[in-house]
GROMACS .gro file of C-alpha atoms in nm:
model
  431
    1MET     CA    1  -0.873  -0.930  -2.169
    2SER     CA    2  -1.231  -1.040  -2.109
    3ILE     CA    3  -1.352  -1.228  -1.804
    4LYS     CA    4  -1.580  -1.520  -1.728
    5LEU     CA    5  -1.795  -1.320  -1.490
    6ASP     CA    6  -2.095  -1.142  -1.631
    7ARG     CA    7  -2.266  -0.858  -1.444
    8ARG     CA    8  -2.508  -1.092  -1.268
    9GLN     CA    9  -2.228  -1.320  -1.147
   10PHE     CA   10  -2.025  -1.026  -1.021
   11LEU     CA   11  -2.317  -0.878  -0.833
   12MET     CA   12  -2.388  -1.216  -0.674
   13GLY     CA   13  -2.032  -1.217  -0.543
   14SER     CA   14  -2.065  -0.861  -0.416
   15THR     CA   15  -2.394  -0.943  -0.243
   16ALA     CA   16  -2.229  -1.237  -0.073
   17LEU     CA   17  -1.950  -1.016   0.051
   18LEU     CA   18  -2.198  -0.756   0.178
   19ALA     CA   19  -2.343  -1.020   0.405
   20ALA     CA   20  -2.004  -1.106   0.552
   21GLY     CA   21  -2.006  -0.835   0.817
   22ALA     CA   22  -2.331  -0.966   0.958
   23LEU     CA   23  -2.257  -1.336   0.924
   24ALA     CA   24  -1.887  -1.352   1.020
   25ARG     CA   25  -1.838  -1.604   1.297
   26PRO     CA   26  -1.557  -1.837   1.407
   27ALA     CA   27  -1.510  -2.122   1.163
   28TRP     CA   28  -1.307  -2.442   1.161
   29ALA     CA   29  -1.264  -2.412   1.537
   30GLN     CA   30  -1.233  -2.789   1.572
   31ASP     CA   31  -0.937  -2.805   1.335
   32ALA     CA   32  -0.601  -2.689   1.466
   33GLY     CA   33  -0.470  -2.675   1.110
   34LEU     CA   34  -0.498  -2.384   0.868
   35ARG     CA   35  -0.698  -2.351   0.550
   36GLN     CA   36  -0.551  -2.143   0.268
   37PHE     CA   37  -0.702  -2.014  -0.058
   38PHE     CA   38  -0.526  -1.827  -0.337
   39TRP     CA   39  -0.557  -1.745  -0.706
   40GLY     CA   40  -0.296  -1.853  -0.958
   41GLY     CA   41  -0.186  -2.145  -1.170
   42GLN     CA   42  -0.008  -2.474  -1.109
   43ALA     CA   43   0.338  -2.314  -1.101
   44ARG     CA   44   0.229  -2.088  -0.813
   45ALA     CA   45   0.059  -2.379  -0.641
   46ASP     CA   46   0.371  -2.595  -0.654
   47ARG     CA   47   0.579  -2.322  -0.492
   48THR     CA   48   0.315  -2.254  -0.229
   49TYR     CA   49   0.283  -2.621  -0.139
   50GLY     CA   50   0.659  -2.643  -0.106
   51VAL     CA   51   0.658  -2.361   0.149
   52ASN     CA   52   0.365  -2.522   0.330
   53ASP     CA   53   0.571  -2.839   0.369
   54LEU     CA   54   0.856  -2.634   0.517
   55PHE     CA   55   0.614  -2.467   0.758
   56ALA     CA   56   0.475  -2.801   0.867
   57ALA     CA   57   0.825  -2.929   0.937
   58ALA     CA   58   0.925  -2.613   1.124
   59GLU     CA   59   0.605  -2.609   1.331
   60ASP     CA   60   0.614  -2.975   1.429
   61GLY     CA   61   0.347  -3.096   1.194
   62ALA     CA   62   0.123  -2.789   1.160
   63THR     CA   63  -0.096  -2.851   0.858
   64VAL     CA   64  -0.202  -2.612   0.582
   65ASP     CA   65  -0.491  -2.730   0.367
   66SER     CA   66  -0.445  -2.528   0.048
   67SER     CA   67  -0.646  -2.479  -0.270
   68PHE     CA   68  -0.645  -2.238  -0.562
   69LEU     CA   69  -0.848  -2.112  -0.859
   70GLY     CA   70  -0.789  -1.881  -1.152
   71TRP     CA   71  -0.852  -1.510  -1.095
   72GLY     CA   72  -1.196  -1.502  -1.256
   73ASP     CA   73  -1.330  -1.792  -1.046
   74TYR     CA   74  -1.150  -1.703  -0.724
   75TRP     CA   75  -1.342  -1.394  -0.615
   76PRO     CA   76  -1.700  -1.529  -0.635
   77LYS     CA   77  -1.590  -1.839  -0.444
   78LEU     CA   78  -1.415  -1.631  -0.177
   79ALA     CA   79  -1.711  -1.394  -0.140
   80THR     CA   80  -1.950  -1.685  -0.094
   81GLU     CA   81  -1.733  -1.854   0.169
   82THR     CA   82  -1.675  -1.527   0.350
   83ALA     CA   83  -2.045  -1.445   0.360
   84GLY     CA   84  -2.117  -1.786   0.511
   85GLY     CA   85  -1.867  -1.733   0.791
   86ASN     CA   86  -1.658  -2.008   0.637
   87ALA     CA   87  -1.364  -1.801   0.513
   88PRO     CA   88  -1.021  -1.961   0.486
   89ASP     CA   89  -0.771  -1.878   0.758
   90ILE     CA   90  -0.521  -1.751   0.501
   91ILE     CA   91  -0.665  -1.549   0.213
   92GLN     CA   92  -0.475  -1.417  -0.084
   93MET     CA   93  -0.592  -1.057  -0.121
   94ASP     CA   94  -0.555  -0.794  -0.393
   95TYR     CA   95  -0.488  -0.421  -0.361
   96ARG     CA   96  -0.814  -0.358  -0.547
   97TYR     CA   97  -1.029  -0.535  -0.287
   98ILE     CA   98  -0.846  -0.499   0.044
   99VAL     CA   99  -1.041  -0.189   0.152
  100GLU     CA  100  -1.376  -0.351   0.082
  101TYR     CA  101  -1.288  -0.675   0.264
  102ALA     CA  102  -1.142  -0.486   0.561
  103LYS     CA  103  -1.444  -0.260   0.600
  104ARG     CA  104  -1.674  -0.565   0.594
  105ASN     CA  105  -1.465  -0.733   0.866
  106ALA     CA  106  -1.410  -1.015   0.618
  107ILE     CA  107  -1.036  -0.999   0.694
  108ALA     CA  108  -0.881  -0.933   1.033
  109PRO     CA  109  -0.643  -0.656   1.144
  110LEU     CA  110  -0.297  -0.793   1.217
  111ASP     CA  111  -0.148  -0.517   1.432
  112GLU     CA  112  -0.170  -0.711   1.759
  113TYR     CA  113   0.059  -0.979   1.617
  114VAL     CA  114   0.329  -0.746   1.479
  115GLY     CA  115   0.648  -0.774   1.680
  116ASP     CA  116   0.531  -1.103   1.830
  117VAL     CA  117   0.452  -1.391   1.593
  118LEU     CA  118   0.449  -1.156   1.293
  119LYS     CA  119   0.804  -1.030   1.233
  120LEU     CA  120   0.821  -0.726   1.004
  121ASP     CA  121   1.140  -0.542   1.107
  122GLY     CA  122   1.304  -0.413   0.787
  123PHE     CA  123   0.999  -0.478   0.567
  124ASP     CA  124   0.979  -0.228   0.278
  125GLU     CA  125   0.778   0.066   0.411
  126ASP     CA  126   0.583   0.133   0.090
  127GLN     CA  127   0.473  -0.231   0.078
  128LEU     CA  128   0.374  -0.224   0.445
  129GLU     CA  129   0.166   0.089   0.391
  130GLY     CA  130  -0.004  -0.071   0.092
  131GLY     CA  131  -0.156  -0.331   0.325
  132LYS     CA  132  -0.312  -0.079   0.563
  133VAL     CA  133  -0.673   0.038   0.573
  134ASP     CA  134  -0.760   0.333   0.797
  135GLY     CA  135  -0.423   0.298   0.967
  136LYS     CA  136  -0.461  -0.072   1.052
  137LEU     CA  137  -0.264  -0.353   0.890
  138TYR     CA  138  -0.487  -0.599   0.703
  139GLY     CA  139  -0.251  -0.750   0.446
  140ILE     CA  140   0.113  -0.856   0.422
  141SER     CA  141   0.253  -0.785   0.078
  142LEU     CA  142   0.397  -1.097  -0.084
  143GLY     CA  143   0.610  -0.892  -0.322
  144ALA     CA  144   0.634  -0.575  -0.523
  145ASN     CA  145   0.550  -0.573  -0.890
  146SER     CA  146   0.447  -0.346  -1.173
  147VAL     CA  147   0.241  -0.376  -1.485
  148ALA     CA  148   0.440  -0.485  -1.789
  149GLN     CA  149   0.415  -0.611  -2.144
  150LEU     CA  150   0.499  -0.972  -2.215
  151VAL     CA  151   0.727  -0.999  -2.520
  152ASN     CA  152   0.780  -1.302  -2.747
  153ILE     CA  153   1.140  -1.244  -2.862
  154PRO     CA  154   1.159  -1.500  -3.149
  155ALA     CA  155   0.836  -1.364  -3.299
  156PHE     CA  156   0.996  -1.021  -3.338
  157GLU     CA  157   1.305  -1.179  -3.491
  158GLU     CA  158   1.087  -1.361  -3.745
  159ALA     CA  159   0.906  -1.038  -3.828
  160GLY     CA  160   1.238  -0.861  -3.881
  161VAL     CA  161   1.172  -0.584  -3.631
  162GLU     CA  162   1.323  -0.487  -3.297
  163PRO     CA  163   1.099  -0.557  -2.996
  164PRO     CA  164   0.972  -0.263  -2.791
  165ASN     CA  165   1.196  -0.108  -2.529
  166ARG     CA  166   1.148   0.141  -2.244
  167ASP     CA  167   1.123   0.432  -2.492
  168SER     CA  168   0.867   0.279  -2.728
  169THR     CA  169   0.541   0.466  -2.787
  170TYR     CA  170   0.197   0.363  -2.910
  171ASP     CA  171   0.300   0.501  -3.250
  172ASP     CA  172   0.601   0.270  -3.241
  173ILE     CA  173   0.371  -0.024  -3.166
  174ARG     CA  174   0.171   0.067  -3.475
  175ALA     CA  175   0.489   0.064  -3.686
  176MET     CA  176   0.585  -0.275  -3.543
  177GLY     CA  177   0.236  -0.400  -3.624
  178GLU     CA  178   0.275  -0.299  -3.987
  179ALA     CA  179   0.600  -0.497  -3.998
  180PHE     CA  180   0.423  -0.801  -3.857
  181LYS     CA  181   0.151  -0.769  -4.122
  182ALA     CA  182   0.409  -0.748  -4.399
  183ALA     CA  183   0.602  -1.049  -4.268
  184ASN     CA  184   0.284  -1.252  -4.210
  185ILE     CA  185   0.452  -1.479  -3.957
  186ARG     CA  186   0.292  -1.781  -3.792
  187GLY     CA  187  -0.032  -1.765  -3.985
  188GLY     CA  188  -0.093  -1.397  -3.930
  189MET     CA  189   0.026  -1.333  -3.573
  190LYS     CA  190  -0.046  -0.973  -3.465
  191VAL     CA  191   0.199  -0.761  -3.276
  192ILE     CA  192  -0.021  -0.695  -2.972
  193ALA     CA  193  -0.328  -0.822  -2.789
  194ASP     CA  194  -0.632  -0.595  -2.765
  195GLY     CA  195  -0.575  -0.382  -2.456
  196SER     CA  196  -0.896  -0.179  -2.474
  197GLY     CA  197  -1.062  -0.376  -2.196
  198VAL     CA  198  -0.755  -0.403  -1.972
  199GLU     CA  199  -0.803  -0.173  -1.676
  200PRO     CA  200  -0.431  -0.147  -1.580
  201MET     CA  201  -0.344  -0.045  -1.936
  202LEU     CA  202  -0.613   0.225  -1.934
  203ASP     CA  203  -0.493   0.338  -1.592
  204ASN     CA  204  -0.133   0.367  -1.717
  205TRP     CA  205  -0.243   0.565  -2.025
  206LEU     CA  206  -0.445   0.805  -1.810
  207ARG     CA  207  -0.161   0.854  -1.561
  208GLN     CA  208   0.070   0.954  -1.843
  209LYS     CA  209  -0.183   1.224  -1.928
  210GLY     CA  210  -0.171   1.353  -1.571
  211LEU     CA  211  -0.511   1.201  -1.492
  212ALA     CA  212  -0.621   0.909  -1.276
  213LEU     CA  213  -0.853   0.615  -1.302
  214TYR     CA  214  -1.003   0.710  -0.964
  215THR     CA  215  -0.952   1.006  -0.737
  216ALA     CA  216  -0.866   0.976  -0.368
  217ASP     CA  217  -1.232   1.032  -0.278
  218GLY     CA  218  -1.348   0.746  -0.500
  219LYS     CA  219  -1.469   0.932  -0.810
  220LEU     CA  220  -1.369   0.889  -1.174
  221GLY     CA  221  -1.054   1.082  -1.253
  222PHE     CA  222  -1.132   1.135  -1.623
  223GLY     CA  223  -1.421   1.205  -1.857
  224ALA     CA  224  -1.602   1.084  -2.167
  225GLU     CA  225  -1.351   1.256  -2.398
  226GLU     CA  226  -1.062   1.046  -2.266
  227MET     CA  227  -1.267   0.726  -2.267
  228THR     CA  228  -1.369   0.785  -2.628
  229GLU     CA  229  -1.007   0.853  -2.722
  230TRP     CA  230  -0.905   0.525  -2.559
  231PHE     CA  231  -1.162   0.317  -2.746
  232THR     CA  232  -1.076   0.501  -3.069
  233LEU     CA  233  -0.706   0.419  -3.030
  234TRP     CA  234  -0.779   0.048  -3.012
  235ASN     CA  235  -1.046   0.065  -3.284
  236GLY     CA  236  -0.774   0.194  -3.514
  237PHE     CA  237  -0.533  -0.080  -3.411
  238ARG     CA  238  -0.801  -0.341  -3.468
  239ALA     CA  239  -0.917  -0.206  -3.804
  240ASP     CA  240  -0.561  -0.187  -3.935
  241GLY     CA  241  -0.461  -0.533  -3.817
  242ILE     CA  242  -0.220  -0.407  -3.552
  243CYS     CA  243  -0.388  -0.586  -3.260
  244VAL     CA  244  -0.571  -0.917  -3.257
  245THR     CA  245  -0.925  -0.952  -3.386
  246ALA     CA  246  -1.229  -0.928  -3.161
  247GLU     CA  247  -1.292  -1.299  -3.213
  248ASP     CA  248  -0.940  -1.394  -3.102
  249GLN     CA  249  -0.940  -1.163  -2.801
  250ALA     CA  250  -1.269  -1.316  -2.686
  251LEU     CA  251  -1.085  -1.645  -2.636
  252ASP     CA  252  -0.915  -1.489  -2.334
  253THR     CA  253  -1.166  -1.531  -2.052
  254ASN     CA  254  -0.931  -1.398  -1.782
  255GLY     CA  255  -0.908  -1.751  -1.649
  256PRO     CA  256  -0.630  -1.997  -1.734
  257LEU     CA  257  -0.310  -1.841  -1.872
  258GLU     CA  258  -0.330  -2.099  -2.150
  259ASN     CA  259  -0.610  -1.893  -2.310
  260THR     CA  260  -0.412  -1.570  -2.335
  261MET     CA  261  -0.300  -1.422  -2.665
  262VAL     CA  262   0.076  -1.483  -2.636
  263VAL     CA  263   0.031  -1.841  -2.516
  264LEU     CA  264  -0.217  -1.910  -2.797
  265GLY     CA  265   0.025  -1.762  -3.049
  266LYS     CA  266  -0.218  -1.489  -3.154
  267SER     CA  267   0.008  -1.196  -3.058
  268ALA     CA  268   0.369  -1.120  -2.971
  269LEU     CA  269   0.282  -0.870  -2.696
  270MET     CA  270   0.020  -0.861  -2.422
  271PRO     CA  271  -0.030  -0.680  -2.090
  272VAL     CA  272   0.071  -0.872  -1.776
  273ASN     CA  273   0.219  -0.811  -1.433
  274SER     CA  274   0.594  -0.831  -1.394
  275ASN     CA  275   0.581  -1.130  -1.160
  276GLN     CA  276   0.387  -1.334  -1.421
  277LEU     CA  277   0.686  -1.377  -1.653
  278VAL     CA  278   0.787  -1.693  -1.467
  279ALA     CA  279   0.446  -1.856  -1.508
  280PHE     CA  280   0.412  -1.759  -1.874
  281GLN     CA  281   0.758  -1.887  -1.961
  282ALA     CA  282   0.658  -2.227  -1.822
  283LEU     CA  283   0.380  -2.239  -2.084
  284VAL     CA  284   0.565  -2.112  -2.392
  285GLN     CA  285   0.867  -2.264  -2.570
  286ASP     CA  286   0.973  -1.930  -2.722
  287GLU     CA  287   1.195  -1.710  -2.508
  288LEU     CA  288   0.992  -1.443  -2.332
  289THR     CA  289   1.080  -1.118  -2.163
  290ILE     CA  290   0.896  -0.814  -2.030
  291THR     CA  291   0.906  -0.444  -2.098
  292ASN     CA  292   0.699  -0.145  -1.994
  293TYR     CA  293   0.367  -0.034  -2.138
  294PRO     CA  294   0.401   0.201  -2.435
  295ARG     CA  295   0.451   0.572  -2.374
  296ILE     CA  296   0.185   0.804  -2.511
  297ALA     CA  297   0.461   1.025  -2.656
  298PRO     CA  298   0.843   1.029  -2.648
  299GLY     CA  299   0.977   1.110  -2.304
  300VAL     CA  300   0.641   1.093  -2.124
  301GLY     CA  301   0.653   0.871  -1.816
  302GLY     CA  302   0.495   0.832  -1.476
  303GLY     CA  303   0.235   0.575  -1.575
  304HIS     CA  304   0.384   0.283  -1.382
  305TYR     CA  305   0.403   0.233  -1.008
  306ARG     CA  306   0.535  -0.028  -0.767
  307LYS     CA  307   0.240  -0.198  -0.604
  308PRO     CA  308   0.195  -0.491  -0.372
  309SER     CA  309   0.150  -0.776  -0.617
  310MET     CA  310  -0.087  -0.942  -0.372
  311PHE     CA  311  -0.126  -0.989   0.001
  312PHE     CA  312  -0.189  -1.267   0.244
  313SER     CA  313  -0.463  -1.170   0.487
  314VAL     CA  314  -0.624  -1.357   0.774
  315GLY     CA  315  -0.992  -1.441   0.751
  316GLY     CA  316  -1.216  -1.239   0.980
  317SER     CA  317  -1.398  -1.554   1.092
  318SER     CA  318  -1.082  -1.760   1.146
  319ALA     CA  319  -1.052  -1.936   1.480
  320ASN     CA  320  -0.677  -1.964   1.423
  321LYS     CA  321  -0.575  -1.602   1.368
  322GLU     CA  322  -0.253  -1.615   1.566
  323LYS     CA  323  -0.131  -1.931   1.394
  324ALA     CA  324  -0.228  -1.780   1.057
  325ALA     CA  325  -0.026  -1.466   1.141
  326GLU     CA  326   0.266  -1.691   1.232
  327TYR     CA  327   0.235  -1.858   0.891
  328LEU     CA  328   0.238  -1.518   0.717
  329SER     CA  329   0.557  -1.431   0.903
  330PHE     CA  330   0.719  -1.757   0.798
  331PHE     CA  331   0.612  -1.711   0.437
  332VAL     CA  332   0.782  -1.371   0.397
  333ASN     CA  333   1.081  -1.420   0.632
  334ASP     CA  334   1.214  -1.772   0.593
  335LEU     CA  335   1.509  -1.786   0.354
  336GLU     CA  336   1.448  -2.144   0.245
  337ALA     CA  337   1.087  -2.055   0.170
  338ALA     CA  338   1.208  -1.755  -0.028
  339LYS     CA  339   1.430  -1.976  -0.243
  340ILE     CA  340   1.126  -2.189  -0.331
  341LEU     CA  341   0.905  -1.887  -0.402
  342GLY     CA  342   1.154  -1.686  -0.604
  343VAL     CA  343   0.983  -1.379  -0.749
  344GLU     CA  344   0.673  -1.556  -0.886
  345ARG     CA  345   0.456  -1.346  -0.654
  346GLY     CA  346   0.670  -1.034  -0.690
  347ILE     CA  347   0.997  -0.894  -0.558
  348PRO     CA  348   1.041  -0.989  -0.187
  349CYS     CA  349   0.987  -0.705   0.057
  350PHE     CA  350   1.278  -0.778   0.291
  351PRO     CA  351   1.622  -0.661   0.165
  352THR     CA  352   1.784  -0.960   0.336
  353VAL     CA  353   1.554  -1.196   0.149
  354ARG     CA  354   1.622  -1.024  -0.184
  355ASP     CA  355   1.996  -1.052  -0.128
  356ALA     CA  356   1.967  -1.418  -0.033
  357ILE     CA  357   1.771  -1.531  -0.337
  358ALA     CA  358   1.931  -1.310  -0.603
  359PRO     CA  359   2.218  -1.551  -0.687
  360GLU     CA  360   1.973  -1.841  -0.730
  361LEU     CA  361   1.717  -1.671  -0.954
  362ASN     CA  362   1.664  -1.813  -1.302
  363PRO     CA  363   1.684  -1.580  -1.605
  364GLN     CA  364   1.313  -1.494  -1.603
  365GLU     CA  365   1.319  -1.416  -1.233
  366GLN     CA  366   1.625  -1.194  -1.280
  367ILE     CA  367   1.443  -1.006  -1.558
  368ALA     CA  368   1.140  -0.949  -1.333
  369LEU     CA  369   1.356  -0.828  -1.044
  370ASN     CA  370   1.556  -0.590  -1.262
  371PHE     CA  371   1.244  -0.456  -1.432
  372VAL     CA  372   1.078  -0.353  -1.108
  373ALA     CA  373   1.403  -0.213  -0.969
  374ASN     CA  374   1.480   0.000  -1.275
  375LEU     CA  375   1.157   0.169  -1.380
  376GLY     CA  376   1.324   0.511  -1.365
  377ASP     CA  377   1.119   0.791  -1.518
  378LEU     CA  378   0.836   0.547  -1.591
  379LEU     CA  379   0.764   0.535  -1.218
  380GLY     CA  380   0.491   0.746  -1.058
  381PRO     CA  381   0.334   0.744  -0.710
  382LEU     CA  382   0.121   0.457  -0.582
  383PRO     CA  383  -0.245   0.555  -0.628
  384PRO     CA  384  -0.495   0.516  -0.344
  385PRO     CA  385  -0.685   0.187  -0.334
  386PRO     CA  386  -0.977   0.199  -0.578
  387PRO     CA  387  -1.335   0.227  -0.449
  388ALA     CA  388  -1.526  -0.090  -0.370
  389ALA     CA  389  -1.729  -0.053  -0.691
  390ALA     CA  390  -1.417  -0.060  -0.910
  391GLY     CA  391  -1.451  -0.433  -0.967
  392GLU     CA  392  -1.806  -0.399  -1.096
  393ILE     CA  393  -1.702  -0.109  -1.320
  394ASP     CA  394  -1.414  -0.312  -1.460
  395ILE     CA  395  -1.621  -0.621  -1.529
  396SER     CA  396  -1.967  -0.494  -1.617
  397LEU     CA  397  -1.854  -0.181  -1.801
  398LEU     CA  398  -1.495  -0.168  -1.926
  399ARG     CA  399  -1.459  -0.528  -2.035
  400THR     CA  400  -1.811  -0.551  -2.171
  401LEU     CA  401  -1.796  -0.220  -2.358
  402SER     CA  402  -1.454  -0.300  -2.503
  403GLN     CA  403  -1.601  -0.616  -2.657
  404GLU     CA  404  -1.909  -0.434  -2.782
  405VAL     CA  405  -1.688  -0.177  -2.955
  406ALA     CA  406  -1.460  -0.450  -3.091
  407PHE     CA  407  -1.752  -0.641  -3.241
  408GLY     CA  408  -1.910  -0.324  -3.383
  409ALA     CA  409  -2.211  -0.318  -3.151
  410ARG     CA  410  -2.121   0.031  -3.023
  411SER     CA  411  -1.921   0.322  -3.153
  412ALA     CA  412  -1.622   0.447  -2.958
  413GLU     CA  413  -1.809   0.773  -2.887
  414ASP     CA  414  -2.120   0.599  -2.757
  415ALA     CA  415  -1.914   0.360  -2.544
  416GLY     CA  416  -1.704   0.643  -2.401
  417GLN     CA  417  -2.005   0.844  -2.291
  418TYR     CA  418  -2.193   0.540  -2.166
  419PHE     CA  419  -1.894   0.425  -1.961
  420VAL     CA  420  -1.859   0.755  -1.777
  421THR     CA  421  -2.233   0.792  -1.713
  422GLU     CA  422  -2.279   0.438  -1.586
  423ALA     CA  423  -1.956   0.434  -1.384
  424ALA     CA  424  -2.060   0.753  -1.206
  425ALA     CA  425  -2.399   0.597  -1.128
  426ILE     CA  426  -2.237   0.283  -0.987
  427LEU     CA  427  -2.004   0.490  -0.771
  428ALA     CA  428  -2.297   0.702  -0.648
  429ARG     CA  429  -2.496   0.391  -0.551
  430GLN     CA  430  -2.198   0.258  -0.361
  431ALA     CA  431  -2.152   0.589  -0.178
   0.00000   0.00000   0.00000
């Protein structure tokens, strides 16, 4: 995928966040209600608003003023509001950014509320740990998920080939792509979107090689040779008509789901997160499912991991921290809320909640739950949170270079070397 943000826009957001530690101050003190901000689409918003109505009823009219944006627009907006001391009370936070926001005091530690208004007895330990920074709790996981591939089942039937399964390799994807070319379905649909600029897909590929995207001390966990190999893999797919064209992939701006390759009918596979199956199915008439990323060779696993899909955190400048913590507790504990939320944000982190909602899940939600629960040998350990500069590296390097290679502006070798050199420089500046 590509993204709306260019390097300048990203750096503007980062600069805004840098100012947050100095400018954080109580905001919205005159309003006893809560302000909430999250990324997602309308399906997520509808579920969230439903829970907010339940909370208002349970708390005798407590109000939650909620708004949302797509991923690409969310972070610059949040960074700007945070820097101005005007952060929402309830912030949807990502594993990638939680360390940076915590260290800038842009989100508040929640430990003082645990056991009081914030009830976490029985919460999955790995998900609880995922929300900690330097031993303090800064985020409550809203569900566990894993990376996955979205699969258009009827498209594979029309192409006369079996869809990928948990044993499929990149070589198998190539063979499926040849079958799609031969069948020429739906005006030339390709088997897979271009994954060369998708950081989680690169991360998974590296982990299968025994490497890492980033080391525990915040350095690159691979070199130019691996980066060149990655770009070369996708160059071959693109040249042979296995993945979508550069022009088609550029339509995906990492904003609305409507602009993604499966929804646009450009490909039958694309990288997603497991919890997104519900939202994608709402946009596509064809039956969808999910499977794992391809293996690099038969029997090689360990690339996937169970991660917090996202967190709710409390704004560092919030004047209503205790009430916000109470809302977080309600959101993850209340069984009626859980029935509204389903698994759209991931698999619930309380066993009692999982058991309560399981009988009421729709087919897509059941698929997502079973996928995360049955990763088997595909599952590896949760990596440490990435360094603060990872977002800039993703946006200004990986996504940009993947497009430059796709459009022929750079060779795979030049892009691989340039990526490693520039990423190391960005990390050094951050350090």
